[in-house]
Short mmCIF file of C-alpha atoms in Angstrom, two decimals:
data_model
loop_
_atom_site.label_atom_id
_atom_site.label_comp_id
_atom_site.label_asym_id
_atom_site.label_seq_id
_atom_site.Cartn_x
_atom_site.Cartn_y
_atom_site.Cartn_z
CA UNK A 215 -33.68 156.10 105.35
CA UNK A 216 -34.94 154.92 101.96
CA UNK A 217 -33.32 152.31 99.83
CA UNK A 218 -31.16 154.68 97.74
CA UNK A 219 -29.80 156.30 100.92
CA UNK A 220 -29.11 152.86 102.31
CA UNK A 221 -27.05 151.94 99.19
CA UNK A 222 -25.00 155.08 99.77
CA UNK A 223 -24.10 153.76 103.21
CA UNK A 224 -23.56 150.17 102.13
CA UNK A 225 -21.78 151.07 98.94
CA UNK A 226 -23.51 151.38 95.59
CA UNK A 227 -21.05 149.05 93.81
CA UNK A 228 -18.57 147.72 96.44
CA UNK A 229 -16.31 144.69 96.24
CA UNK A 230 -19.10 142.26 97.34
CA UNK A 231 -21.55 143.57 94.73
CA UNK A 232 -18.96 143.37 92.08
CA UNK A 233 -18.39 139.66 92.90
CA UNK A 234 -22.12 138.93 92.89
CA UNK A 235 -22.77 140.74 89.71
CA UNK A 236 -19.66 139.00 88.16
CA UNK A 237 -21.28 135.74 88.85
CA UNK A 238 -24.68 136.75 87.36
CA UNK A 239 -23.13 138.40 84.30
CA UNK A 240 -20.80 135.44 83.61
CA UNK A 241 -23.79 133.15 83.69
CA UNK A 242 -24.69 134.81 80.33
CA UNK A 243 -21.84 132.82 78.78
CA UNK A 244 -23.60 129.56 79.69
CA UNK A 245 -26.92 130.99 78.51
CA UNK A 246 -25.48 132.13 75.26
CA UNK A 247 -24.07 128.61 74.69
CA UNK A 248 -27.49 127.14 75.21
CA UNK A 249 -29.15 129.63 72.85
CA UNK A 250 -26.67 129.00 70.00
CA UNK A 251 -26.22 125.20 70.56
CA UNK A 252 -28.39 124.23 67.59
CA UNK A 253 -26.15 126.30 65.24
CA UNK A 254 -23.35 123.88 65.49
CA UNK A 255 -24.88 120.60 66.47
CA UNK A 256 -27.61 121.02 63.95
CA UNK A 257 -25.18 121.70 61.01
CA UNK A 258 -25.85 119.80 57.86
CA UNK A 259 -22.67 118.38 56.36
CA UNK A 260 -22.26 117.85 52.56
CA UNK A 261 -23.69 114.58 51.41
CA UNK A 262 -24.54 112.47 48.31
CA UNK A 263 -27.38 110.06 47.67
CA UNK A 264 -26.13 106.97 45.91
CA UNK A 265 -28.12 104.16 44.26
CA UNK A 266 -27.48 100.79 46.15
CA UNK A 267 -26.39 97.88 43.85
CA UNK A 268 -28.03 99.39 40.73
CA UNK A 269 -31.48 99.08 42.38
CA UNK A 270 -33.40 102.46 41.66
CA UNK A 271 -35.67 102.13 44.57
CA UNK A 272 -32.91 101.60 47.07
CA UNK A 273 -30.82 104.61 47.96
CA UNK A 274 -28.08 105.24 50.45
CA UNK A 275 -27.15 108.58 52.04
CA UNK A 276 -23.26 109.16 52.25
CA UNK A 277 -22.05 112.11 54.12
CA UNK A 278 -18.92 113.51 52.32
CA UNK A 279 -17.88 115.85 55.18
CA UNK A 280 -16.45 114.43 58.40
CA UNK A 281 -18.89 115.97 60.83
CA UNK A 282 -20.84 114.50 63.80
CA UNK A 283 -24.00 116.30 64.32
CA UNK A 284 -27.78 115.50 64.97
CA UNK A 285 -28.16 115.57 61.20
CA UNK A 286 -25.77 112.64 60.74
CA UNK A 287 -27.00 110.69 63.70
CA UNK A 288 -30.73 110.89 62.90
CA UNK A 289 -30.52 111.52 59.14
CA UNK A 290 -32.25 114.84 59.25
CA UNK A 291 -32.11 115.64 55.46
CA UNK A 292 -34.57 116.26 52.67
CA UNK A 293 -38.14 115.73 54.18
CA UNK A 294 -36.68 115.45 57.66
CA UNK A 295 -34.58 118.57 57.46
CA UNK A 296 -37.31 120.65 59.03
CA UNK A 297 -36.61 118.95 62.33
CA UNK A 298 -33.37 120.89 62.93
CA UNK A 299 -35.27 124.20 62.53
CA UNK A 300 -38.13 122.83 64.70
CA UNK A 301 -35.74 122.16 67.59
CA UNK A 302 -34.41 125.73 67.39
CA UNK A 303 -37.99 127.01 67.37
CA UNK A 304 -38.94 124.87 70.36
CA UNK A 305 -36.13 126.45 72.25
CA UNK A 306 -37.57 129.96 71.52
CA UNK A 307 -41.10 128.92 72.31
CA UNK A 308 -39.77 127.81 75.72
CA UNK A 309 -38.27 131.34 76.01
CA UNK A 310 -41.53 132.83 75.40
CA UNK A 311 -43.33 130.66 78.12
CA UNK A 312 -40.40 131.25 80.54
CA UNK A 313 -40.80 134.96 80.32
CA UNK A 314 -44.51 134.83 80.94
CA UNK A 315 -44.24 132.40 83.83
CA UNK A 316 -41.00 133.22 85.65
CA UNK A 317 -41.33 137.03 85.67
CA UNK A 318 -44.54 137.18 87.77
CA UNK A 319 -43.34 134.21 89.87
CA UNK A 320 -40.13 136.04 90.81
CA UNK A 321 -42.21 139.12 91.77
CA UNK A 322 -44.34 136.74 93.98
CA UNK A 323 -41.96 134.40 95.72
CA UNK A 324 -38.62 136.15 95.25
CA UNK A 325 -35.79 136.44 92.79
CA UNK A 326 -33.22 133.94 94.46
CA UNK A 327 -35.49 130.83 94.65
CA UNK A 328 -36.73 131.30 91.09
CA UNK A 329 -33.23 131.94 89.65
CA UNK A 330 -31.57 129.00 91.47
CA UNK A 331 -34.40 126.52 90.61
CA UNK A 332 -34.38 127.55 86.97
CA UNK A 333 -30.71 127.29 86.59
CA UNK A 334 -30.65 123.91 88.39
CA UNK A 335 -33.27 122.44 85.91
CA UNK A 336 -31.68 124.14 82.90
CA UNK A 337 -28.48 122.23 83.67
CA UNK A 338 -30.37 118.98 84.18
CA UNK A 339 -32.36 119.40 80.89
CA UNK A 340 -29.09 120.40 79.12
CA UNK A 341 -27.63 116.97 79.95
CA UNK A 342 -30.78 115.38 78.77
CA UNK A 343 -30.06 117.17 75.39
CA UNK A 344 -26.43 115.77 75.36
CA UNK A 345 -27.53 112.16 76.12
CA UNK A 346 -30.91 112.09 74.31
CA UNK A 347 -31.51 108.66 72.81
CA UNK A 348 -33.87 109.81 69.98
CA UNK A 349 -34.83 113.10 68.24
CA UNK A 350 -38.10 113.25 70.15
CA UNK A 351 -36.33 113.40 73.51
CA UNK A 352 -33.79 115.88 72.16
CA UNK A 353 -36.54 118.19 70.85
CA UNK A 354 -38.50 118.07 74.24
CA UNK A 355 -35.31 118.79 76.18
CA UNK A 356 -34.60 121.91 73.92
CA UNK A 357 -38.19 123.19 74.77
CA UNK A 358 -37.47 122.62 78.58
CA UNK A 359 -33.99 124.23 78.33
CA UNK A 360 -35.57 127.24 76.65
CA UNK A 361 -38.27 127.46 79.27
CA UNK A 362 -35.63 127.74 82.05
CA UNK A 363 -33.28 129.97 80.00
CA UNK A 364 -36.03 132.44 79.30
CA UNK A 365 -37.11 132.51 82.95
CA UNK A 366 -33.73 132.91 84.56
CA UNK A 367 -32.47 135.30 81.91
CA UNK A 368 -34.98 137.81 82.94
CA UNK A 369 -34.44 137.20 86.70
CA UNK A 370 -30.68 137.31 86.26
CA UNK A 371 -30.97 140.77 84.52
CA UNK A 372 -33.09 142.12 87.36
CA UNK A 373 -30.77 140.86 90.01
CA UNK A 374 -27.76 142.47 88.49
CA UNK A 375 -29.63 145.82 88.79
CA UNK A 376 -31.26 145.30 92.30
CA UNK A 377 -27.92 144.43 93.94
CA UNK A 378 -26.46 147.82 93.10
CA UNK A 379 -27.22 151.50 93.44
CA UNK A 380 -29.35 153.07 90.69
CA UNK A 381 -26.40 155.04 89.17
CA UNK A 382 -24.92 151.74 88.18
CA UNK A 383 -28.06 150.17 86.50
CA UNK A 384 -27.14 151.19 82.88
CA UNK A 385 -23.63 149.79 83.36
CA UNK A 386 -24.75 146.38 84.80
CA UNK A 387 -27.54 146.10 82.04
CA UNK A 388 -25.06 146.78 79.25
CA UNK A 389 -22.42 144.48 80.74
CA UNK A 390 -25.07 141.65 80.71
CA UNK A 391 -25.70 142.13 76.99
CA UNK A 392 -21.95 142.32 76.26
CA UNK A 393 -21.09 139.09 77.98
CA UNK A 394 -23.94 137.31 76.19
CA UNK A 395 -22.33 138.39 72.90
CA UNK A 396 -18.91 137.26 74.27
CA UNK A 397 -20.63 133.97 75.04
CA UNK A 398 -21.65 133.47 71.51
CA UNK A 399 -18.07 134.01 70.38
CA UNK A 400 -16.57 131.48 73.02
CA UNK A 401 -19.21 128.88 71.90
CA UNK A 402 -17.77 129.20 68.35
CA UNK A 403 -14.30 128.55 69.68
CA UNK A 404 -15.48 125.70 71.86
CA UNK A 405 -17.19 124.13 68.80
CA UNK A 406 -13.97 124.35 66.85
CA UNK A 407 -11.98 122.28 69.49
CA UNK A 408 -14.91 119.89 70.47
CA UNK A 409 -16.77 118.72 67.29
CA UNK A 410 -18.72 115.58 68.13
CA UNK A 411 -22.15 116.95 68.91
CA UNK A 412 -22.82 115.01 72.11
CA UNK A 413 -19.35 116.10 73.62
CA UNK A 414 -20.04 119.64 72.47
CA UNK A 415 -23.44 119.74 74.24
CA UNK A 416 -21.91 118.26 77.46
CA UNK A 417 -19.01 120.70 77.46
CA UNK A 418 -21.27 123.77 76.76
CA UNK A 419 -23.70 122.57 79.56
CA UNK A 420 -21.06 121.78 82.18
CA UNK A 421 -20.26 125.55 82.69
CA UNK A 422 -23.78 125.73 84.16
CA UNK A 423 -22.78 123.45 87.10
CA UNK A 424 -20.01 125.92 88.12
CA UNK A 425 -22.16 128.99 87.82
CA UNK A 426 -24.90 127.16 89.83
CA UNK A 427 -22.50 126.44 92.64
CA UNK A 428 -21.22 129.97 92.72
CA UNK A 429 -24.81 131.31 92.71
CA UNK A 430 -25.94 129.33 95.80
CA UNK A 431 -24.36 131.86 98.15
CA UNK A 432 -26.10 134.87 96.48
CA UNK A 433 -28.64 136.71 98.83
CA UNK A 434 -32.12 137.65 98.01
CA UNK A 435 -32.66 141.03 96.37
CA UNK A 436 -32.94 143.64 99.14
CA UNK A 437 -35.10 145.81 96.83
CA UNK A 438 -37.60 142.89 96.38
CA UNK A 439 -37.65 142.20 100.14
CA UNK A 440 -38.36 145.93 100.74
CA UNK A 441 -41.09 146.09 98.11
CA UNK A 442 -42.90 143.19 99.83
CA UNK A 443 -42.80 144.93 103.15
CA UNK A 444 -40.06 142.51 104.54
CA UNK A 445 -37.99 145.39 105.90
CA UNK A 446 -36.08 143.49 108.52
CA UNK A 447 -34.82 140.94 106.02
CA UNK A 448 -33.97 143.72 103.62
CA UNK A 449 -31.91 145.35 106.39
CA UNK A 450 -30.11 142.02 107.23
CA UNK A 451 -29.07 141.72 103.53
CA UNK A 452 -27.87 145.24 103.27
CA UNK A 453 -25.92 144.99 106.50
CA UNK A 454 -24.27 141.77 105.22
CA UNK A 455 -23.37 143.61 101.97
CA UNK A 456 -21.90 146.50 103.94
CA UNK A 457 -19.89 144.17 106.08
CA UNK A 458 -18.41 142.38 103.02
CA UNK A 459 -17.70 145.78 101.49
CA UNK A 460 -15.83 146.86 104.53
CA UNK A 461 -18.38 149.61 105.67
CA UNK A 462 -19.99 150.01 109.00
CA UNK A 463 -23.76 149.84 108.88
CA UNK A 464 -24.81 148.69 112.25
CA UNK A 465 -27.31 151.53 112.62
CA UNK A 466 -28.92 151.02 109.14
CA UNK A 467 -32.65 151.40 109.41
CA UNK A 468 -34.99 151.54 106.49
CA UNK A 469 -38.31 153.42 106.39
CA UNK A 470 -41.17 151.27 107.45
CA UNK A 471 -43.43 151.70 104.31
CA UNK A 472 -45.94 149.18 103.30
CA UNK A 473 -46.06 147.81 99.70
CA UNK A 474 -49.78 148.52 99.34
CA UNK A 475 -49.34 152.04 98.38
CA UNK A 476 -47.12 151.34 95.41
CA UNK A 477 -49.38 148.47 94.35
CA UNK A 478 -52.45 150.60 94.36
CA UNK A 479 -50.80 153.27 92.37
CA UNK A 480 -49.87 150.63 89.80
CA UNK A 481 -53.36 149.33 89.54
CA UNK A 482 -54.72 152.77 88.46
CA UNK A 483 -52.87 152.14 85.15
CA UNK A 484 -55.68 149.55 84.13
CA UNK A 485 -53.19 146.86 83.11
CA UNK A 486 -52.72 145.33 79.73
CA UNK A 487 -56.35 146.26 78.68
CA UNK A 488 -55.25 149.95 78.48
CA UNK A 489 -52.67 148.99 75.72
CA UNK A 490 -55.72 148.16 73.63
CA UNK A 491 -58.29 150.79 74.85
CA UNK A 492 -56.07 153.89 75.07
CA UNK A 493 -55.89 155.37 71.47
CA UNK A 494 -52.22 156.64 71.81
CA UNK A 495 -51.08 153.44 73.63
CA UNK A 496 -52.89 151.20 71.11
CA UNK A 497 -50.88 152.67 68.08
CA UNK A 498 -47.57 152.82 70.00
CA UNK A 499 -47.94 149.24 71.10
CA UNK A 500 -48.77 148.04 67.62
CA UNK A 501 -45.69 149.84 66.19
CA UNK A 502 -43.35 148.74 69.14
CA UNK A 503 -44.63 145.05 68.90
CA UNK A 504 -43.66 144.98 65.13
CA UNK A 505 -40.31 146.61 65.86
CA UNK A 506 -39.39 144.12 68.59
CA UNK A 507 -40.58 141.25 66.43
CA UNK A 508 -38.42 142.44 63.43
CA UNK A 509 -35.42 143.05 65.61
CA UNK A 510 -35.67 139.49 67.11
CA UNK A 511 -36.33 137.89 63.61
CA UNK A 512 -33.26 139.60 62.08
CA UNK A 513 -30.99 139.22 65.10
CA UNK A 514 -31.61 135.50 65.69
CA UNK A 515 -32.18 134.70 62.10
CA UNK A 516 -28.72 136.06 61.08
CA UNK A 517 -27.07 134.45 64.13
CA UNK A 518 -28.63 131.07 63.67
CA UNK A 519 -27.73 131.20 59.90
CA UNK A 520 -24.01 131.89 60.70
CA UNK A 521 -23.10 128.14 60.23
CA UNK A 522 -24.63 128.17 56.74
CA UNK A 523 -22.63 131.18 55.27
CA UNK A 524 -19.31 130.68 53.40
CA UNK A 525 -16.13 130.16 55.29
CA UNK A 526 -15.55 128.33 58.65
CA UNK A 527 -18.80 127.77 60.51
CA UNK A 528 -16.93 128.06 63.82
CA UNK A 529 -15.28 131.34 62.81
CA UNK A 530 -18.60 132.73 61.56
CA UNK A 531 -20.40 131.90 64.88
CA UNK A 532 -17.50 133.68 66.80
CA UNK A 533 -17.73 136.72 64.54
CA UNK A 534 -21.39 136.98 64.85
CA UNK A 535 -20.98 137.22 68.63
CA UNK A 536 -17.99 139.70 68.68
CA UNK A 537 -19.56 142.01 65.98
CA UNK A 538 -22.23 142.99 68.60
CA UNK A 539 -19.64 144.53 70.91
CA UNK A 540 -19.29 147.85 68.95
CA UNK A 541 -23.07 148.21 69.03
CA UNK A 542 -23.17 149.34 72.62
CA UNK A 543 -20.88 152.50 72.43
CA UNK A 544 -22.53 153.27 69.08
CA UNK A 545 -26.02 153.34 70.90
CA UNK A 546 -24.87 155.41 73.81
CA UNK A 547 -23.22 157.99 71.45
CA UNK A 548 -26.19 158.35 69.05
CA UNK A 549 -29.37 158.16 71.42
CA UNK A 550 -28.11 161.08 73.56
CA UNK A 551 -27.42 163.44 70.65
CA UNK A 552 -30.17 166.00 70.02
CA UNK A 553 -29.95 165.52 66.18
CA UNK A 554 -30.32 161.82 66.35
CA UNK A 555 -32.23 160.86 69.59
CA UNK A 556 -33.96 157.53 70.17
CA UNK A 557 -36.41 157.52 67.30
CA UNK A 558 -34.06 158.49 64.42
CA UNK A 559 -31.27 156.29 65.80
CA UNK A 560 -33.44 153.23 66.17
CA UNK A 561 -35.07 153.71 62.72
CA UNK A 562 -31.74 154.35 61.04
CA UNK A 563 -30.03 151.23 62.49
CA UNK A 564 -33.07 148.99 61.41
CA UNK A 565 -32.96 150.45 57.93
CA UNK A 566 -29.21 149.96 57.72
CA UNK A 567 -29.54 146.46 58.90
CA UNK A 568 -32.18 145.83 56.17
CA UNK A 569 -30.06 147.48 53.60
CA UNK A 570 -26.93 145.43 54.41
CA UNK A 571 -29.17 142.36 53.98
CA UNK A 572 -30.47 143.68 50.62
CA UNK A 573 -26.97 144.22 49.22
CA UNK A 574 -26.02 140.54 49.97
CA UNK A 575 -28.24 139.66 46.94
CA UNK A 576 -25.93 141.73 44.63
CA UNK A 577 -22.67 140.36 45.76
CA UNK A 578 -21.06 137.54 43.49
CA UNK A 579 -20.08 134.25 45.01
CA UNK A 580 -16.35 134.84 44.39
CA UNK A 581 -16.31 138.34 45.83
CA UNK A 582 -13.37 139.34 48.11
CA UNK A 583 -13.26 138.89 51.81
CA UNK A 584 -13.92 142.63 52.45
CA UNK A 585 -17.27 142.79 50.39
CA UNK A 586 -18.75 139.29 50.77
CA UNK A 587 -22.02 137.90 51.80
CA UNK A 588 -20.72 137.08 55.23
CA UNK A 589 -19.11 140.61 55.89
CA UNK A 590 -22.47 142.25 54.82
CA UNK A 591 -24.41 139.78 57.12
CA UNK A 592 -22.03 140.69 59.97
CA UNK A 593 -22.72 144.45 59.32
CA UNK A 594 -26.52 143.73 59.34
CA UNK A 595 -25.98 141.89 62.77
CA UNK A 596 -24.12 144.94 64.10
CA UNK A 597 -26.86 147.33 63.04
CA UNK A 598 -29.76 145.18 64.32
CA UNK A 599 -27.95 144.73 67.64
CA UNK A 600 -27.72 148.49 68.12
CA UNK A 601 -31.46 148.91 67.17
CA UNK A 602 -32.36 146.15 69.56
CA UNK A 603 -30.56 147.86 72.43
CA UNK A 604 -32.10 151.15 71.65
CA UNK A 605 -35.63 149.53 71.49
CA UNK A 606 -35.24 148.48 75.14
CA UNK A 607 -34.46 152.03 76.42
CA UNK A 608 -36.99 153.77 74.00
CA UNK A 609 -39.90 151.42 74.94
CA UNK A 610 -39.46 152.08 78.65
CA UNK A 611 -39.69 155.80 77.92
CA UNK A 612 -42.61 155.63 75.73
CA UNK A 613 -44.97 153.92 78.36
CA UNK A 614 -46.16 155.89 81.34
CA UNK A 615 -44.92 154.43 84.67
CA UNK A 616 -48.21 152.95 85.74
CA UNK A 617 -48.23 150.63 82.59
CA UNK A 618 -44.58 150.28 81.76
CA UNK A 619 -44.27 146.69 82.91
CA UNK A 620 -47.34 145.59 80.87
CA UNK A 621 -45.99 147.36 77.84
CA UNK A 622 -42.57 145.73 78.14
CA UNK A 623 -44.18 142.42 78.64
CA UNK A 624 -46.34 142.52 75.53
CA UNK A 625 -43.26 143.72 73.33
CA UNK A 626 -41.14 140.96 74.83
CA UNK A 627 -43.72 138.44 73.76
CA UNK A 628 -43.69 139.67 70.22
CA UNK A 629 -39.99 139.54 70.31
CA UNK A 630 -40.15 135.82 71.17
CA UNK A 631 -42.51 135.22 68.33
CA UNK A 632 -39.82 136.51 65.98
CA UNK A 633 -37.34 134.25 67.81
CA UNK A 634 -39.65 131.27 67.12
CA UNK A 635 -39.86 131.96 63.50
CA UNK A 636 -36.10 132.84 63.15
CA UNK A 637 -34.69 129.25 62.84
CA UNK A 638 -36.87 128.48 59.82
CA UNK A 639 -35.74 131.63 57.86
CA UNK A 640 -32.17 130.41 57.07
CA UNK A 641 -33.53 127.08 55.87
CA UNK A 642 -35.48 129.08 53.18
CA UNK A 643 -32.14 128.99 51.27
CA UNK A 644 -33.26 125.62 49.88
CA UNK A 645 -35.97 127.43 47.86
CA UNK A 646 -33.69 130.29 46.69
CA UNK A 647 -30.31 131.40 47.95
CA UNK A 648 -31.28 134.94 48.52
CA UNK A 649 -34.68 134.32 50.19
CA UNK A 650 -33.53 134.53 53.82
CA UNK A 651 -31.74 137.88 53.26
CA UNK A 652 -35.02 139.04 51.36
CA UNK A 653 -36.96 138.28 54.57
CA UNK A 654 -34.45 140.08 56.85
CA UNK A 655 -34.24 143.02 54.32
CA UNK A 656 -38.06 143.62 54.27
CA UNK A 657 -38.34 143.14 58.08
CA UNK A 658 -35.60 145.68 58.85
CA UNK A 659 -36.70 148.36 56.41
CA UNK A 660 -40.38 148.11 57.21
CA UNK A 661 -39.71 148.25 61.02
CA UNK A 662 -37.44 151.17 60.52
CA UNK A 663 -40.07 153.14 58.61
CA UNK A 664 -42.74 152.32 61.17
CA UNK A 665 -40.45 153.41 63.98
CA UNK A 666 -40.51 156.82 62.59
CA UNK A 667 -44.23 157.16 63.59
CA UNK A 668 -43.26 157.15 67.19
CA UNK A 669 -42.57 160.36 69.17
CA UNK A 670 -39.09 161.33 70.26
CA UNK A 671 -38.40 160.98 74.10
CA UNK A 672 -34.98 162.54 74.50
CA UNK A 673 -34.99 165.43 77.01
CA UNK A 674 -38.64 165.15 77.36
CA UNK A 675 -40.40 164.33 80.75
CA UNK A 676 -41.45 160.66 81.31
CA UNK A 677 -45.20 160.27 81.57
CA UNK A 678 -46.21 158.89 85.03
CA UNK A 679 -49.98 158.48 84.42
CA UNK A 680 -52.31 157.83 81.51
CA UNK A 681 -53.74 161.29 81.97
CA UNK A 682 -50.42 162.92 81.18
CA UNK A 683 -50.18 160.82 78.10
CA UNK A 684 -53.47 162.22 76.85
CA UNK A 685 -52.42 165.92 77.16
CA UNK A 686 -52.29 167.70 73.61
CA UNK A 687 -48.48 167.88 73.66
CA UNK A 688 -48.08 164.17 74.24
CA UNK A 689 -50.92 162.44 72.23
CA UNK A 690 -49.51 163.14 68.77
CA UNK A 691 -48.09 160.02 67.28
CA UNK A 692 -45.40 161.73 65.16
CA UNK A 693 -43.61 164.36 67.20
CA UNK A 694 -41.03 165.99 64.98
CA UNK A 695 -39.58 168.28 67.64
CA UNK A 696 -37.91 166.34 70.49
CA UNK A 697 -37.62 169.46 72.65
CA UNK A 698 -41.14 170.67 72.07
CA UNK A 699 -41.98 170.36 75.83
CA UNK A 700 -38.93 172.29 76.82
CA UNK A 701 -39.64 174.99 74.18
CA UNK A 702 -43.20 175.36 75.46
CA UNK A 703 -42.00 175.81 79.03
CA UNK A 704 -39.42 178.52 78.00
CA UNK A 705 -42.19 180.46 76.04
CA UNK A 706 -44.63 180.34 78.96
CA UNK A 707 -41.91 181.56 81.34
CA UNK A 708 -41.14 184.58 79.04
CA UNK A 709 -44.83 185.56 78.96
#
């Protein structure tokens, strides 16, 4: 039997898989805490600069707000203020490198060893962050935590899908994103109860120890083992899953198919180079790279700026997490409607995110709770979260199977570039209060308009090869009729 038939015997989402996926999904809470750590421990409290004993050249910084952060410990104000944003950017630079290194590594040596090693070292480097004796050690630890976070985030997402049957992939993928959003909210609550920055960093990191201990018992991905030709080991894992699910699978036997055939088929795609050479792919990739970059810049920029907006910084962080949750049902509803589809939905959500950021500039300081800068920024976060989710689905459908991984990899890299720049955008408030929202507004609106150049993929067949992509019905950049392919088929049948 093939793998999908084997999962029917084992159980596509039995009790054992539910427990395994729960461990992996809950790890997102830890990863969200690490991603958002700089928002609270890098907060700048109110301060005054006083002249000392009437000497004009001697000044003393007095913090008027009772807050213990890296800013108060290492006096990261004025000319040193950029170091807070730099620490945030180093984390996202680590994410970029982690994505590039850990993805291929997990394809080569396995999901489990890469995931466990990455999680172990992320916890170690997380404690280095908490006990860093100097800013330099702190900044280096954030880079290393980001490196591990980016790597295991990718592998964790893949494992949640490879442990279950294909019919549950959409559910486990959505659950992973939702728990990350819940993790942001929980971090806001944790920051409220534990305010000294070293204690907060220690508490946020300690959940990683628990998740590591729970993850040690997880098996290797049976899908990865099978793809590598390790059929006997894949059968062992599947039989173990079946046993824990209470299903009899003693006679479970997988087809003895070598991995070479699939590998050779993939190589015919021509790799990353085709994204540059192929005229249709080149334009699509340029548009998608900008869309992913803009999504990341606005998403992380708004989230990382949560502590700077009016009101309680802890409540703001929690709200910026929770506001993502309605984005998932919104996406599912719109992307499957023929009048909206992937293209219009993504473009609309991006434009709405940009518009929400634009309106923040016209809201007076003393506006009510309902129509305030914070509520409009939260609306922007909701819209960009929806656009980000659609971008994942849409990008997969726009690339032919033979080059899909390369396309997603390039888009993911441009997404990380947006993340690296994001921490610096909220700090532009020092130049002008509305400047950060101007950047988010222009990014969202321009990405939304560019997204309309892409073809619709709803109800259309997915291209398998580059030759299919070059056919006349597919090569057009702007395809106004999402059901064009279906209409052509019906007409030819009538003839």
